[in-house]
Amino acid sequence: MAPMYMLYFGCGYYAFGSIWKSLAYFFASRLLESAWFTWVSQCNHIVMDVHDDVDYESWFHLQLRATCNIEQSWFNDWFTGHLNFQIEHHLFPTMPRHNLYKIQPYVQSMCKKHNIKYVNKQLGEAFYDILTSLKKSGQLWQEAYDELKMSL
């Protein structure tokens, strides 16, 4: 890992000619990268309605209930790093991401056969769902806080 950072800073220093500009570039790129990763990973997970008190019929049912896919397009494939096939990724975690689209028709047919809902969203809808899910969570925490404050 250290050689990677040395190469990263070395290229930055070579390009910018300053250690401070190289550090600023490093932190700015990490800030953008972490924000991007958060949106991409959460649009397939956080918005799904999964509860501990529900007894799921099988591991397969739980994976389909806990994740959703983002519609396939060249942009979505690139932007999400092929993690727009999150259902298939959870069912086959060791399969290379660029091959997940190949098994999607088989998973969809299995869902249809067993009458299991297969959720496939547009990217904008998934991002909107993140915001509504965070708002709902914030309201739950605010209610719990207000209740605790009133009891003291």
PDB file of C-alpha atoms in Angstrom:
ATOM      1  CA  MET A   1       0.000   0.000   0.000  1.00  0.00           C
ATOM      2  CA  ALA A   2       2.846   2.402   0.789  1.00  0.00           C
ATOM      3  CA  PRO A   3       4.315   2.132  -2.746  1.00  0.00           C
ATOM      4  CA  MET A   4       0.910   3.076  -4.175  1.00  0.00           C
ATOM      5  CA  TYR A   5       0.776   6.268  -2.106  1.00  0.00           C
ATOM      6  CA  MET A   6       4.402   7.068  -2.942  1.00  0.00           C
ATOM      7  CA  LEU A   7       3.580   6.728  -6.639  1.00  0.00           C
ATOM      8  CA  TYR A   8       0.411   8.785  -6.197  1.00  0.00           C
ATOM      9  CA  PHE A   9       2.235  11.620  -4.422  1.00  0.00           C
ATOM     10  CA  GLY A  10       5.206  11.341  -6.765  1.00  0.00           C
ATOM     11  CA  CYS A  11       2.965  11.810  -9.810  1.00  0.00           C
ATOM     12  CA  GLY A  12       1.168  14.665  -8.057  1.00  0.00           C
ATOM     13  CA  TYR A  13       4.448  16.348  -7.170  1.00  0.00           C
ATOM     14  CA  TYR A  14       5.711  15.899 -10.722  1.00  0.00           C
ATOM     15  CA  ALA A  15       2.469  17.362 -12.158  1.00  0.00           C
ATOM     16  CA  PHE A  16       2.052  20.243  -9.714  1.00  0.00           C
ATOM     17  CA  GLY A  17       5.650  20.957  -8.714  1.00  0.00           C
ATOM     18  CA  SER A  18       4.673  21.485  -5.080  1.00  0.00           C
ATOM     19  CA  ILE A  19       4.145  19.227  -2.113  1.00  0.00           C
ATOM     20  CA  TRP A  20       1.238  21.418  -0.925  1.00  0.00           C
ATOM     21  CA  LYS A  21      -0.547  21.308  -4.276  1.00  0.00           C
ATOM     22  CA  SER A  22       0.034  17.565  -4.400  1.00  0.00           C
ATOM     23  CA  LEU A  23      -1.488  17.153  -0.921  1.00  0.00           C
ATOM     24  CA  ALA A  24      -4.427  19.415  -1.825  1.00  0.00           C
ATOM     25  CA  TYR A  25      -5.063  17.320  -4.946  1.00  0.00           C
ATOM     26  CA  PHE A  26      -4.874  14.110  -2.917  1.00  0.00           C
ATOM     27  CA  PHE A  27      -7.391  15.264  -0.309  1.00  0.00           C
ATOM     28  CA  ALA A  28      -9.749  16.825  -2.881  1.00  0.00           C
ATOM     29  CA  SER A  29      -9.766  13.621  -4.936  1.00  0.00           C
ATOM     30  CA  ARG A  30     -10.375  11.514  -1.804  1.00  0.00           C
ATOM     31  CA  LEU A  31     -13.257  13.795  -0.813  1.00  0.00           C
ATOM     32  CA  LEU A  32     -14.919  13.361  -4.219  1.00  0.00           C
ATOM     33  CA  GLU A  33     -14.174   9.638  -4.311  1.00  0.00           C
ATOM     34  CA  SER A  34     -15.672   8.985  -0.872  1.00  0.00           C
ATOM     35  CA  ALA A  35     -18.824  10.970  -1.684  1.00  0.00           C
ATOM     36  CA  TRP A  36     -19.195   9.067  -4.965  1.00  0.00           C
ATOM     37  CA  PHE A  37     -18.682   5.694  -3.264  1.00  0.00           C
ATOM     38  CA  THR A  38     -21.216   6.504  -0.553  1.00  0.00           C
ATOM     39  CA  TRP A  39     -23.943   7.375  -3.064  1.00  0.00           C
ATOM     40  CA  VAL A  40     -23.201   4.364  -5.277  1.00  0.00           C
ATOM     41  CA  SER A  41     -23.081   1.814  -2.472  1.00  0.00           C
ATOM     42  CA  GLN A  42     -26.031   3.171  -0.521  1.00  0.00           C
ATOM     43  CA  CYS A  43     -28.489   3.505  -3.409  1.00  0.00           C
ATOM     44  CA  ASN A  44     -28.639  -0.304  -3.551  1.00  0.00           C
ATOM     45  CA  HIS A  45     -28.756  -0.998   0.187  1.00  0.00           C
ATOM     46  CA  ILE A  46     -29.977   1.666   2.581  1.00  0.00           C
ATOM     47  CA  VAL A  47     -33.334   2.178   0.902  1.00  0.00           C
ATOM     48  CA  MET A  48     -34.467  -1.424   1.099  1.00  0.00           C
ATOM     49  CA  ASP A  49     -36.972  -2.425   3.760  1.00  0.00           C
ATOM     50  CA  VAL A  50     -35.456  -5.272   5.787  1.00  0.00           C
ATOM     51  CA  HIS A  51     -36.387  -6.065   9.384  1.00  0.00           C
ATOM     52  CA  ASP A  52     -34.881  -8.385  11.982  1.00  0.00           C
ATOM     53  CA  ASP A  53     -38.280  -9.516  13.195  1.00  0.00           C
ATOM     54  CA  VAL A  54     -39.375 -10.857   9.803  1.00  0.00           C
ATOM     55  CA  ASP A  55     -38.775 -14.522   9.076  1.00  0.00           C
ATOM     56  CA  TYR A  56     -37.599 -14.837   5.467  1.00  0.00           C
ATOM     57  CA  GLU A  57     -38.251 -18.060   3.604  1.00  0.00           C
ATOM     58  CA  SER A  58     -34.640 -18.449   2.526  1.00  0.00           C
ATOM     59  CA  TRP A  59     -31.277 -16.742   2.102  1.00  0.00           C
ATOM     60  CA  PHE A  60     -32.266 -16.093  -1.525  1.00  0.00           C
ATOM     61  CA  HIS A  61     -35.425 -14.237  -0.432  1.00  0.00           C
ATOM     62  CA  LEU A  62     -33.439 -12.122   2.019  1.00  0.00           C
ATOM     63  CA  GLN A  63     -30.868 -11.111  -0.622  1.00  0.00           C
ATOM     64  CA  LEU A  64     -33.618 -10.002  -2.971  1.00  0.00           C
ATOM     65  CA  ARG A  65     -35.367  -8.102  -0.198  1.00  0.00           C
ATOM     66  CA  ALA A  66     -32.168  -6.406   1.027  1.00  0.00           C
ATOM     67  CA  THR A  67     -30.847  -5.143  -2.309  1.00  0.00           C
ATOM     68  CA  CYS A  68     -31.998  -3.683  -5.586  1.00  0.00           C
ATOM     69  CA  ASN A  69     -30.501  -3.112  -9.005  1.00  0.00           C
ATOM     70  CA  ILE A  70     -29.986   0.071 -10.969  1.00  0.00           C
ATOM     71  CA  GLU A  71     -31.047  -0.080 -14.620  1.00  0.00           C
ATOM     72  CA  GLN A  72     -28.303  -1.041 -17.018  1.00  0.00           C
ATOM     73  CA  SER A  73     -26.879   1.592 -19.343  1.00  0.00           C
ATOM     74  CA  TRP A  74     -23.351   2.438 -20.408  1.00  0.00           C
ATOM     75  CA  PHE A  75     -23.368   5.382 -17.968  1.00  0.00           C
ATOM     76  CA  ASN A  76     -24.756   3.378 -15.029  1.00  0.00           C
ATOM     77  CA  ASP A  77     -22.283   0.557 -15.674  1.00  0.00           C
ATOM     78  CA  TRP A  78     -19.393   3.045 -15.702  1.00  0.00           C
ATOM     79  CA  PHE A  79     -20.625   5.254 -12.841  1.00  0.00           C
ATOM     80  CA  THR A  80     -21.318   2.360 -10.472  1.00  0.00           C
ATOM     81  CA  GLY A  81     -18.402   0.183 -11.548  1.00  0.00           C
ATOM     82  CA  HIS A  82     -20.895  -2.527 -12.559  1.00  0.00           C
ATOM     83  CA  LEU A  83     -22.354  -2.549  -9.045  1.00  0.00           C
ATOM     84  CA  ASN A  84     -25.688  -1.572 -10.527  1.00  0.00           C
ATOM     85  CA  PHE A  85     -26.239  -5.365 -10.521  1.00  0.00           C
ATOM     86  CA  GLN A  86     -26.306  -5.487  -6.728  1.00  0.00           C
ATOM     87  CA  ILE A  87     -28.794  -8.367  -6.504  1.00  0.00           C
ATOM     88  CA  GLU A  88     -26.534 -10.580  -8.587  1.00  0.00           C
ATOM     89  CA  HIS A  89     -23.498  -9.321  -6.653  1.00  0.00           C
ATOM     90  CA  HIS A  90     -25.088 -10.444  -3.362  1.00  0.00           C
ATOM     91  CA  LEU A  91     -26.073 -13.819  -4.781  1.00  0.00           C
ATOM     92  CA  PHE A  92     -22.682 -14.417  -6.432  1.00  0.00           C
ATOM     93  CA  PRO A  93     -20.185 -12.273  -4.485  1.00  0.00           C
ATOM     94  CA  THR A  94     -17.049 -13.775  -6.036  1.00  0.00           C
ATOM     95  CA  MET A  95     -18.167 -13.298  -9.638  1.00  0.00           C
ATOM     96  CA  PRO A  96     -16.272 -10.481 -11.394  1.00  0.00           C
ATOM     97  CA  ARG A  97     -18.476  -7.379 -11.545  1.00  0.00           C
ATOM     98  CA  HIS A  98     -18.193  -7.006 -15.305  1.00  0.00           C
ATOM     99  CA  ASN A  99     -19.886 -10.413 -15.717  1.00  0.00           C
ATOM    100  CA  LEU A 100     -22.866  -9.840 -13.427  1.00  0.00           C
ATOM    101  CA  TYR A 101     -25.116  -8.744 -16.300  1.00  0.00           C
ATOM    102  CA  LYS A 102     -24.721 -12.213 -17.831  1.00  0.00           C
ATOM    103  CA  ILE A 103     -26.571 -13.946 -14.985  1.00  0.00           C
ATOM    104  CA  GLN A 104     -29.276 -11.297 -14.560  1.00  0.00           C
ATOM    105  CA  PRO A 105     -31.772 -13.067 -16.899  1.00  0.00           C
ATOM    106  CA  TYR A 106     -31.361 -16.311 -14.924  1.00  0.00           C
ATOM    107  CA  VAL A 107     -31.951 -14.571 -11.602  1.00  0.00           C
ATOM    108  CA  GLN A 108     -34.978 -12.743 -13.005  1.00  0.00           C
ATOM    109  CA  SER A 109     -36.464 -15.996 -14.314  1.00  0.00           C
ATOM    110  CA  MET A 110     -35.907 -17.653 -10.914  1.00  0.00           C
ATOM    111  CA  CYS A 111     -37.701 -14.742  -9.240  1.00  0.00           C
ATOM    112  CA  LYS A 112     -40.571 -14.950 -11.694  1.00  0.00           C
ATOM    113  CA  LYS A 113     -40.849 -18.708 -11.219  1.00  0.00           C
ATOM    114  CA  HIS A 114     -41.063 -18.379  -7.416  1.00  0.00           C
ATOM    115  CA  ASN A 115     -43.077 -15.126  -7.420  1.00  0.00           C
ATOM    116  CA  ILE A 116     -40.328 -13.065  -5.732  1.00  0.00           C
ATOM    117  CA  LYS A 117     -40.152  -9.334  -6.359  1.00  0.00           C
ATOM    118  CA  TYR A 118     -37.083  -8.269  -8.385  1.00  0.00           C
ATOM    119  CA  VAL A 119     -36.443  -4.527  -7.888  1.00  0.00           C
ATOM    120  CA  ASN A 120     -34.765  -2.618 -10.718  1.00  0.00           C
ATOM    121  CA  LYS A 121     -34.668   1.195 -10.392  1.00  0.00           C
ATOM    122  CA  GLN A 122     -33.487   4.152 -12.406  1.00  0.00           C
ATOM    123  CA  LEU A 123     -30.387   5.873 -11.013  1.00  0.00           C
ATOM    124  CA  GLY A 124     -32.234   9.096 -10.206  1.00  0.00           C
ATOM    125  CA  GLU A 125     -34.966   7.191  -8.383  1.00  0.00           C
ATOM    126  CA  ALA A 126     -32.351   5.337  -6.323  1.00  0.00           C
ATOM    127  CA  PHE A 127     -30.648   8.610  -5.340  1.00  0.00           C
ATOM    128  CA  TYR A 128     -34.012  10.132  -4.393  1.00  0.00           C
ATOM    129  CA  ASP A 129     -34.771   7.051  -2.280  1.00  0.00           C
ATOM    130  CA  ILE A 130     -31.543   7.657  -0.334  1.00  0.00           C
ATOM    131  CA  LEU A 131     -32.698  11.145   0.595  1.00  0.00           C
ATOM    132  CA  THR A 132     -36.171   9.982   1.661  1.00  0.00           C
ATOM    133  CA  SER A 133     -34.674   7.093   3.649  1.00  0.00           C
ATOM    134  CA  LEU A 134     -32.272   9.437   5.439  1.00  0.00           C
ATOM    135  CA  LYS A 135     -35.134  11.825   6.183  1.00  0.00           C
ATOM    136  CA  LYS A 136     -37.191   8.960   7.646  1.00  0.00           C
ATOM    137  CA  SER A 137     -34.233   7.806   9.772  1.00  0.00           C
ATOM    138  CA  GLY A 138     -33.598  11.347  10.955  1.00  0.00           C
ATOM    139  CA  GLN A 139     -37.232  11.732  12.000  1.00  0.00           C
ATOM    140  CA  LEU A 140     -37.091   8.454  13.959  1.00  0.00           C
ATOM    141  CA  TRP A 141     -33.956   9.587  15.784  1.00  0.00           C
ATOM    142  CA  GLN A 142     -35.461  13.017  16.448  1.00  0.00           C
ATOM    143  CA  GLU A 143     -38.602  11.438  17.922  1.00  0.00           C
ATOM    144  CA  ALA A 144     -36.500   9.160  20.139  1.00  0.00           C
ATOM    145  CA  TYR A 145     -34.401  12.129  21.264  1.00  0.00           C
ATOM    146  CA  ASP A 146     -37.473  14.253  22.014  1.00  0.00           C
ATOM    147  CA  GLU A 147     -39.049  11.394  23.973  1.00  0.00           C
ATOM    148  CA  LEU A 148     -35.880  10.917  26.005  1.00  0.00           C
ATOM    149  CA  LYS A 149     -35.574  14.640  26.645  1.00  0.00           C
ATOM    150  CA  MET A 150     -39.188  14.817  27.858  1.00  0.00           C
ATOM    151  CA  SER A 151     -38.630  11.902  30.268  1.00  0.00           C
ATOM    152  CA  LEU A 152     -35.706  13.615  31.993  1.00  0.00           C
TER     153      LEU A 152
END
